[in-house]
mmCIF file of C-alpha atoms and ligand atoms in Angstrom:
data_model
loop_
_atom_site.group_PDB
_atom_site.id
_atom_site.type_symbol
_atom_site.label_atom_id
_atom_site.label_comp_id
_atom_site.label_asym_id
_atom_site.label_seq_id
_atom_site.Cartn_x
_atom_site.Cartn_y
_atom_site.Cartn_z
ATOM 1 C CA MET A 716 -75.901 -2.245 74.029
ATOM 2 C CA ALA A 717 -75.488 -0.127 70.920
ATOM 3 C CA VAL A 718 -78.520 1.797 69.663
ATOM 4 C CA LEU A 719 -77.313 1.306 66.098
ATOM 5 C CA ASP A 720 -75.159 -1.400 64.583
ATOM 6 C CA VAL A 721 -74.241 -1.135 60.924
ATOM 7 C CA LYS A 722 -72.468 -4.178 59.531
ATOM 8 C CA GLY A 723 -70.862 -4.610 56.126
ATOM 9 C CA ILE A 724 -73.168 -2.305 54.172
ATOM 10 C CA CYS A 725 -72.425 -2.389 50.430
ATOM 11 C CA LYS A 726 -74.246 -0.580 47.657
ATOM 12 C CA THR A 727 -73.675 -0.542 43.899
ATOM 13 C CA PHE A 728 -75.822 1.495 41.511
ATOM 14 C CA ASP A 729 -76.453 0.469 37.892
ATOM 15 C CA LYS A 730 -74.346 -2.707 38.209
ATOM 16 C CA ASN A 731 -70.982 -0.931 38.134
ATOM 17 C CA THR A 732 -71.112 2.258 40.238
ATOM 18 C CA VAL A 733 -69.760 0.881 43.503
ATOM 19 C CA VAL A 734 -70.611 3.473 46.153
ATOM 20 C CA LEU A 735 -70.411 1.725 49.530
ATOM 21 C CA ARG A 736 -67.796 -1.005 49.967
ATOM 22 C CA GLY A 737 -68.466 -2.450 53.402
ATOM 23 C CA ILE A 738 -69.435 0.097 56.053
ATOM 24 C CA ASP A 739 -69.206 -0.928 59.719
ATOM 25 C CA PHE A 740 -69.884 1.285 62.687
ATOM 26 C CA SER A 741 -72.030 1.489 65.773
ATOM 27 C CA LEU A 742 -73.544 4.202 67.895
ATOM 28 C CA GLU A 743 -74.152 4.192 71.631
ATOM 29 C CA LYS A 744 -77.232 5.825 73.107
ATOM 30 C CA GLY A 745 -76.698 9.563 73.484
ATOM 31 C CA GLU A 746 -73.674 9.604 71.220
ATOM 32 C CA SER A 747 -73.340 11.936 68.255
ATOM 33 C CA VAL A 748 -71.141 11.132 65.316
ATOM 34 C CA ALA A 749 -70.154 13.434 62.467
ATOM 35 C CA ILE A 750 -69.510 11.907 59.053
ATOM 36 C CA ILE A 751 -67.061 13.857 56.918
ATOM 37 C CA GLY A 752 -65.636 13.136 53.489
ATOM 38 C CA SER A 753 -65.307 14.552 50.027
ATOM 39 C CA SER A 754 -68.120 14.856 47.513
ATOM 40 C CA GLY A 755 -69.124 11.485 46.092
ATOM 41 C CA SER A 756 -67.623 9.456 48.956
ATOM 42 C CA GLY A 757 -71.022 7.883 49.722
ATOM 43 C CA LYS A 758 -72.231 9.843 52.784
ATOM 44 C CA THR A 759 -75.760 10.546 51.522
ATOM 45 C CA THR A 760 -76.093 7.009 50.173
ATOM 46 C CA LEU A 761 -75.209 5.664 53.611
ATOM 47 C CA LEU A 762 -77.861 7.847 55.307
ATOM 48 C CA ARG A 763 -80.401 6.781 52.674
ATOM 49 C CA CYS A 764 -79.616 3.116 53.389
ATOM 50 C CA LEU A 765 -80.153 3.667 57.118
ATOM 51 C CA ASN A 766 -83.506 5.354 56.468
ATOM 52 C CA PHE A 767 -84.710 2.650 54.032
ATOM 53 C CA LEU A 768 -84.775 5.056 51.110
ATOM 54 C CA THR A 769 -82.182 2.897 49.323
ATOM 55 C CA THR A 770 -81.799 -0.872 49.734
ATOM 56 C CA PRO A 771 -78.253 -2.040 50.459
ATOM 57 C CA ASP A 772 -76.939 -5.001 48.414
ATOM 58 C CA GLU A 773 -75.125 -6.483 51.388
ATOM 59 C CA GLY A 774 -74.998 -6.017 55.125
ATOM 60 C CA LYS A 775 -77.139 -5.652 58.207
ATOM 61 C CA ILE A 776 -78.720 -2.799 60.157
ATOM 62 C CA LEU A 777 -79.679 -3.369 63.795
ATOM 63 C CA VAL A 778 -81.435 -0.907 66.100
ATOM 64 C CA ASN A 779 -81.525 -1.666 69.813
ATOM 65 C CA GLY A 780 -80.505 -5.222 68.978
ATOM 66 C CA GLU A 781 -83.385 -5.786 66.535
ATOM 67 C CA THR A 782 -82.340 -6.695 62.986
ATOM 68 C CA LEU A 783 -84.192 -4.149 60.863
ATOM 69 C CA PHE A 784 -82.421 -5.118 57.671
ATOM 70 C CA ASP A 785 -80.412 -8.137 56.614
ATOM 71 C CA ALA A 786 -79.530 -8.425 52.930
ATOM 72 C CA ASP A 787 -79.509 -12.234 53.326
ATOM 73 C CA ASP A 788 -82.946 -12.429 54.933
ATOM 74 C CA PRO A 789 -85.876 -11.398 52.705
ATOM 75 C CA ALA A 790 -88.201 -11.531 55.736
ATOM 76 C CA THR A 791 -86.524 -8.306 56.967
ATOM 77 C CA GLN A 792 -87.232 -6.547 53.676
ATOM 78 C CA LYS A 793 -91.027 -6.625 53.578
ATOM 79 C CA GLU A 794 -92.430 -3.420 52.158
ATOM 80 C CA SER A 795 -95.248 -3.472 54.722
ATOM 81 C CA GLU A 796 -92.742 -3.317 57.610
ATOM 82 C CA ILE A 797 -90.547 -0.565 56.234
ATOM 83 C CA ARG A 798 -92.668 2.320 57.420
ATOM 84 C CA ARG A 799 -92.578 1.050 61.007
ATOM 85 C CA LYS A 800 -88.813 0.540 60.781
ATOM 86 C CA ARG A 801 -88.299 4.027 59.413
ATOM 87 C CA LEU A 802 -89.791 5.438 62.601
ATOM 88 C CA HIS A 803 -86.546 4.597 64.408
ATOM 89 C CA PHE A 804 -84.838 7.288 62.335
ATOM 90 C CA GLY A 805 -85.479 10.987 61.852
ATOM 91 C CA LEU A 806 -83.964 12.609 58.789
ATOM 92 C CA VAL A 807 -83.177 16.269 58.156
ATOM 93 C CA PHE A 808 -82.210 17.045 54.573
ATOM 94 C CA GLN A 809 -80.071 19.794 53.118
ATOM 95 C CA ASN A 810 -83.069 21.499 51.482
ATOM 96 C CA PHE A 811 -85.560 21.358 54.380
ATOM 97 C CA ASN A 812 -88.273 19.655 52.250
ATOM 98 C CA LEU A 813 -91.177 21.216 54.149
ATOM 99 C CA PHE A 814 -94.681 20.976 52.691
ATOM 100 C CA PRO A 815 -95.309 24.466 51.227
ATOM 101 C CA GLN A 816 -99.095 24.279 51.664
ATOM 102 C CA TYR A 817 -98.855 23.740 55.439
ATOM 103 C CA THR A 818 -97.854 26.082 58.258
ATOM 104 C CA ALA A 819 -94.798 25.366 60.413
ATOM 105 C CA LEU A 820 -97.072 23.870 63.072
ATOM 106 C CA GLN A 821 -98.951 21.700 60.570
ATOM 107 C CA ASN A 822 -95.657 20.490 59.087
ATOM 108 C CA VAL A 823 -94.521 19.318 62.523
ATOM 109 C CA MET A 824 -97.900 17.716 63.358
ATOM 110 C CA LEU A 825 -98.551 15.946 60.073
ATOM 111 C CA ALA A 826 -96.711 12.632 60.492
ATOM 112 C CA SER A 827 -97.951 12.175 64.072
ATOM 113 C CA GLU A 828 -101.525 12.765 62.922
ATOM 114 C CA LEU A 829 -101.256 10.195 60.144
ATOM 115 C CA LEU A 830 -99.866 7.712 62.649
ATOM 116 C CA ALA A 831 -102.622 8.463 65.178
ATOM 117 C CA LYS A 832 -105.271 7.741 62.546
ATOM 118 C CA GLU A 833 -104.013 4.171 62.404
ATOM 119 C CA GLN A 834 -104.674 3.581 66.093
ATOM 120 C CA PRO A 835 -107.686 1.349 66.758
ATOM 121 C CA ASP A 836 -109.238 3.808 69.242
ATOM 122 C CA TYR A 837 -108.649 6.857 67.033
ATOM 123 C CA HIS A 838 -112.326 7.728 66.537
ATOM 124 C CA THR A 839 -113.192 7.730 70.223
ATOM 125 C CA ARG A 840 -110.036 9.623 71.268
ATOM 126 C CA LYS A 841 -109.693 11.899 68.258
ATOM 127 C CA LYS A 842 -109.865 15.209 70.117
ATOM 128 C CA GLU A 843 -107.547 14.163 72.905
ATOM 129 C CA LEU A 844 -104.962 12.717 70.471
ATOM 130 C CA HIS A 845 -105.057 15.840 68.323
ATOM 131 C CA GLU A 846 -104.521 18.009 71.385
ATOM 132 C CA GLU A 847 -101.532 15.920 72.536
ATOM 133 C CA ILE A 848 -99.990 16.111 69.065
ATOM 134 C CA ARG A 849 -100.512 19.875 68.884
ATOM 135 C CA GLN A 850 -98.976 20.448 72.316
ATOM 136 C CA ASN A 851 -95.982 18.285 71.436
ATOM 137 C CA ALA A 852 -95.476 20.162 68.140
ATOM 138 C CA GLU A 853 -95.782 23.555 69.839
ATOM 139 C CA LYS A 854 -93.214 22.555 72.449
ATOM 140 C CA LEU A 855 -90.783 21.357 69.778
ATOM 141 C CA LEU A 856 -91.173 24.582 67.803
ATOM 142 C CA LYS A 857 -90.591 26.648 70.952
ATOM 143 C CA ASP A 858 -87.492 24.546 71.706
ATOM 144 C CA VAL A 859 -86.013 25.447 68.308
ATOM 145 C CA GLY A 860 -86.821 29.116 68.904
ATOM 146 C CA LEU A 861 -89.896 29.392 66.670
ATOM 147 C CA GLY A 862 -92.631 29.920 69.251
ATOM 148 C CA GLU A 863 -93.643 33.137 67.494
ATOM 149 C CA LYS A 864 -93.589 31.720 63.951
ATOM 150 C CA MET A 865 -95.690 28.578 64.270
ATOM 151 C CA ASN A 866 -98.530 29.752 62.065
ATOM 152 C CA LEU A 867 -96.398 30.978 59.183
ATOM 153 C CA TYR A 868 -95.956 29.083 55.919
ATOM 154 C CA PRO A 869 -92.506 27.944 54.704
ATOM 155 C CA HIS A 870 -92.271 30.771 52.123
ATOM 156 C CA GLN A 871 -92.705 33.277 54.984
ATOM 157 C CA LEU A 872 -89.681 31.849 56.849
ATOM 158 C CA SER A 873 -85.939 32.283 56.304
ATOM 159 C CA GLY A 874 -83.849 29.252 55.312
ATOM 160 C CA GLY A 875 -82.547 28.923 58.867
ATOM 161 C CA GLN A 876 -86.066 29.056 60.276
ATOM 162 C CA GLN A 877 -87.292 26.491 57.746
ATOM 163 C CA GLN A 878 -84.453 24.179 58.688
ATOM 164 C CA ARG A 879 -85.369 24.529 62.370
ATOM 165 C CA VAL A 880 -88.961 23.575 61.507
ATOM 166 C CA ALA A 881 -87.547 20.529 59.688
ATOM 167 C CA ILE A 882 -85.599 19.593 62.833
ATOM 168 C CA ALA A 883 -88.730 19.948 65.008
ATOM 169 C CA ARG A 884 -90.626 17.825 62.489
ATOM 170 C CA ALA A 885 -87.965 15.106 62.573
ATOM 171 C CA LEU A 886 -88.142 15.063 66.388
ATOM 172 C CA ALA A 887 -91.950 14.849 66.523
ATOM 173 C CA LEU A 888 -92.050 11.078 66.152
ATOM 174 C CA LYS A 889 -89.371 10.628 68.839
ATOM 175 C CA PRO A 890 -86.809 8.791 66.705
ATOM 176 C CA ASP A 891 -84.043 6.732 68.313
ATOM 177 C CA ILE A 892 -81.518 8.234 65.930
ATOM 178 C CA LEU A 893 -81.636 11.631 64.253
ATOM 179 C CA CYS A 894 -79.748 11.914 60.953
ATOM 180 C CA PHE A 895 -78.681 15.164 59.302
ATOM 181 C CA ASP A 896 -77.447 15.432 55.717
ATOM 182 C CA GLU A 897 -75.434 18.656 55.460
ATOM 183 C CA PRO A 898 -78.070 20.611 57.357
ATOM 184 C CA THR A 899 -76.446 23.993 56.794
ATOM 185 C CA SER A 900 -74.961 23.732 53.323
ATOM 186 C CA ALA A 901 -77.983 25.323 51.586
ATOM 187 C CA LEU A 902 -77.985 28.289 53.986
ATOM 188 C CA ASP A 903 -76.458 31.737 53.733
ATOM 189 C CA PRO A 904 -73.473 31.930 56.102
ATOM 190 C CA GLU A 905 -75.270 34.256 58.535
ATOM 191 C CA LEU A 906 -78.022 31.654 59.033
ATOM 192 C CA THR A 907 -75.880 28.594 59.698
ATOM 193 C CA GLY A 908 -75.237 29.585 63.337
ATOM 194 C CA GLU A 909 -78.875 29.369 64.427
ATOM 195 C CA VAL A 910 -79.216 25.846 62.987
ATOM 196 C CA LEU A 911 -75.897 24.655 64.408
ATOM 197 C CA ARG A 912 -76.927 25.997 67.833
ATOM 198 C CA VAL A 913 -80.064 23.837 67.756
ATOM 199 C CA ILE A 914 -78.044 20.738 66.835
ATOM 200 C CA ARG A 915 -75.495 21.564 69.540
ATOM 201 C CA SER A 916 -78.278 21.812 72.096
ATOM 202 C CA LEU A 917 -79.643 18.415 70.984
ATOM 203 C CA ALA A 918 -76.161 16.956 71.483
ATOM 204 C CA GLU A 919 -76.083 18.441 74.995
ATOM 205 C CA GLN A 920 -79.467 16.798 75.658
ATOM 206 C CA LYS A 921 -77.872 13.506 74.552
ATOM 207 C CA MET A 922 -79.914 12.928 71.426
ATOM 208 C CA THR A 923 -78.317 10.118 69.416
ATOM 209 C CA MET A 924 -77.286 11.686 66.108
ATOM 210 C CA ILE A 925 -75.479 11.112 62.827
ATOM 211 C CA ILE A 926 -74.485 14.410 61.248
ATOM 212 C CA VAL A 927 -73.060 14.544 57.740
ATOM 213 C CA THR A 928 -71.322 17.896 57.623
ATOM 214 C CA HIS A 929 -68.645 19.992 55.993
ATOM 215 C CA GLU A 930 -68.379 22.195 59.110
ATOM 216 C CA MET A 931 -65.119 20.846 60.534
ATOM 217 C CA ALA A 932 -65.002 23.072 63.617
ATOM 218 C CA PHE A 933 -68.577 22.106 64.434
ATOM 219 C CA ALA A 934 -67.797 18.389 63.974
ATOM 220 C CA ARG A 935 -64.778 18.738 66.270
ATOM 221 C CA ASP A 936 -66.592 20.660 68.999
ATOM 222 C CA VAL A 937 -70.056 19.076 68.995
ATOM 223 C CA ALA A 938 -69.745 15.463 67.841
ATOM 224 C CA ASP A 939 -68.337 12.837 70.189
ATOM 225 C CA ARG A 940 -66.884 10.930 67.282
ATOM 226 C CA VAL A 941 -65.911 11.616 63.688
ATOM 227 C CA ILE A 942 -66.038 9.128 60.819
ATOM 228 C CA PHE A 943 -64.032 9.999 57.723
ATOM 229 C CA MET A 944 -65.316 8.337 54.538
ATOM 230 C CA ASP A 945 -63.532 8.143 51.227
ATOM 231 C CA GLY A 946 -64.355 6.054 48.153
ATOM 232 C CA GLY A 947 -67.151 4.179 49.912
ATOM 233 C CA VAL A 948 -65.140 3.012 52.922
ATOM 234 C CA ILE A 949 -64.552 4.354 56.413
ATOM 235 C CA VAL A 950 -60.899 5.340 56.302
ATOM 236 C CA GLU A 951 -60.659 6.504 59.893
ATOM 237 C CA GLN A 952 -62.900 7.023 62.919
ATOM 238 C CA GLY A 953 -62.296 8.138 66.461
ATOM 239 C CA ALA A 954 -62.817 10.870 69.039
ATOM 240 C CA SER A 955 -63.652 14.040 67.131
ATOM 241 C CA HIS A 956 -60.691 16.124 68.382
ATOM 242 C CA GLN A 957 -58.347 13.288 67.607
ATOM 243 C CA VAL A 958 -59.501 12.730 64.004
ATOM 244 C CA ILE A 959 -59.753 16.418 63.094
ATOM 245 C CA GLU A 960 -56.586 17.619 64.799
ATOM 246 C CA HIS A 961 -54.372 14.533 64.662
ATOM 247 C CA PRO A 962 -55.561 12.246 61.865
ATOM 248 C CA THR A 963 -53.614 9.014 61.575
ATOM 249 C CA GLN A 964 -54.326 8.285 57.902
ATOM 250 C CA GLU A 965 -52.754 10.056 54.947
ATOM 251 C CA ARG A 966 -56.124 10.284 53.115
ATOM 252 C CA THR A 967 -57.716 11.988 56.106
ATOM 253 C CA ARG A 968 -54.807 14.422 56.316
ATOM 254 C CA GLN A 969 -55.114 15.324 52.645
ATOM 255 C CA PHE A 970 -58.871 15.851 52.933
ATOM 256 C CA LEU A 971 -58.527 18.088 55.997
ATOM 257 C CA SER A 972 -55.718 20.151 54.522
ATOM 258 C CA ARG A 973 -57.819 20.773 51.387
ATOM 259 C CA TYR A 974 -60.479 22.107 53.745
ATOM 260 C CA ALA A 975 -58.112 24.280 55.685
ATOM 261 C CA GLU A 976 -56.958 25.912 52.443
ATOM 262 C CA ASN A 977 -60.506 26.903 51.424
HETATM 263 N N1 ATP B 645 -79.521 6.628 42.566
HETATM 264 C C1 ATP B 645 -78.268 6.648 42.101
HETATM 265 N N2 ATP B 645 -77.977 6.088 40.926
HETATM 266 C C2 ATP B 645 -76.695 6.078 40.447
HETATM 267 N N3 ATP B 645 -75.640 6.587 41.130
HETATM 268 C C3 ATP B 645 -75.891 7.150 42.306
HETATM 269 C C4 ATP B 645 -77.201 7.214 42.870
HETATM 270 N N4 ATP B 645 -77.124 7.844 44.075
HETATM 271 C C5 ATP B 645 -75.827 8.154 44.245
HETATM 272 N N5 ATP B 645 -75.080 7.750 43.195
HETATM 273 C C6 ATP B 645 -73.620 7.917 43.055
HETATM 274 O O1 ATP B 645 -73.018 7.506 44.249
HETATM 275 C C7 ATP B 645 -71.854 8.280 44.541
HETATM 276 C C8 ATP B 645 -71.936 8.780 45.980
HETATM 277 O O2 ATP B 645 -73.006 9.692 46.091
HETATM 278 P P1 ATP B 645 -73.428 10.335 47.476
HETATM 279 O O3 ATP B 645 -74.547 11.242 47.172
HETATM 280 O O4 ATP B 645 -73.674 9.246 48.458
HETATM 281 O O5 ATP B 645 -72.114 11.126 47.884
HETATM 282 P P2 ATP B 645 -71.886 12.183 49.053
HETATM 283 O O6 ATP B 645 -70.712 11.712 49.832
HETATM 284 O O7 ATP B 645 -73.150 12.404 49.784
HETATM 285 O O8 ATP B 645 -71.455 13.489 48.241
HETATM 286 P P3 ATP B 645 -71.766 15.063 48.538
HETATM 287 O O9 ATP B 645 -70.757 15.493 49.580
HETATM 288 O O10 ATP B 645 -71.530 15.730 47.229
HETATM 289 O O11 ATP B 645 -73.192 15.172 49.005
HETATM 290 C C9 ATP B 645 -71.826 9.390 43.506
HETATM 291 O O12 ATP B 645 -70.874 9.041 42.535
HETATM 292 C C10 ATP B 645 -73.210 9.370 42.910
HETATM 293 O O13 ATP B 645 -73.216 9.757 41.565
HETATM 294 MG MG1 MG B 646 -74.391 14.059 50.044
#
């Protein structure tokens, strides 16, 4: 069974800006897919729909067979349920979005601590829960190579280090699907490698991921599949080597040759 099933997602802003025109795809457990496409093609809007930051006008989103969103069924759109549904997804933005007033460790722990406070036995198990959350956060930060930097604040870290904290933070709640929106495009070129290495290692550990990226070589080598979007539709999708090296659609070819020229 697919981890994620996206069916017929459409989104129009301000009544006449049609951004997504019927997006269908699915993801198997452990699969990573790269989404490529020119600026304005709807990639960020699609990720925002999946993470319940934007409400689609049409379509369905299923995770592990459960319908999390159905545009035709208001019962799936209750505000009170959205936070729980969001937990299926982790999201890493282009600009890290860390909390400046918290250390790296606190940034990674924060969401888990808020969630723990909602547990009925929180007051009796407070210490034990806090300890578990801290150990989990420390392990995640070590895994992304920041074991020595855990107690520093975001302004004391490089862009690449901040982005690795953001990845650890997104992993802390053990999402089913980890989404990246151009995770390296705000970084200086010499810092992109350290972030891409972390994502590559997650792919090797079979984390299920959706990676919006402009790094074509990375998409080809790391993602199992590539989806090419243009004008709010999926023009082409397939095995990553196939799509990047031998695209079948003229629009994909044009997009890739524009990239190759730059
Ligand atoms: N909240 C909004 N209100 C109105 N229009 C929006 C909104 N969000 C996005 N759009 C429009 O939707 C279109 C697609 O935007 P989106 O950010 O999804 O593109 P993208 O593929 O992520 O582009 P980029 O590669 O530049 O990040 C753009 O024309 C944008 O102006
Ligand atoms: Mg975008």
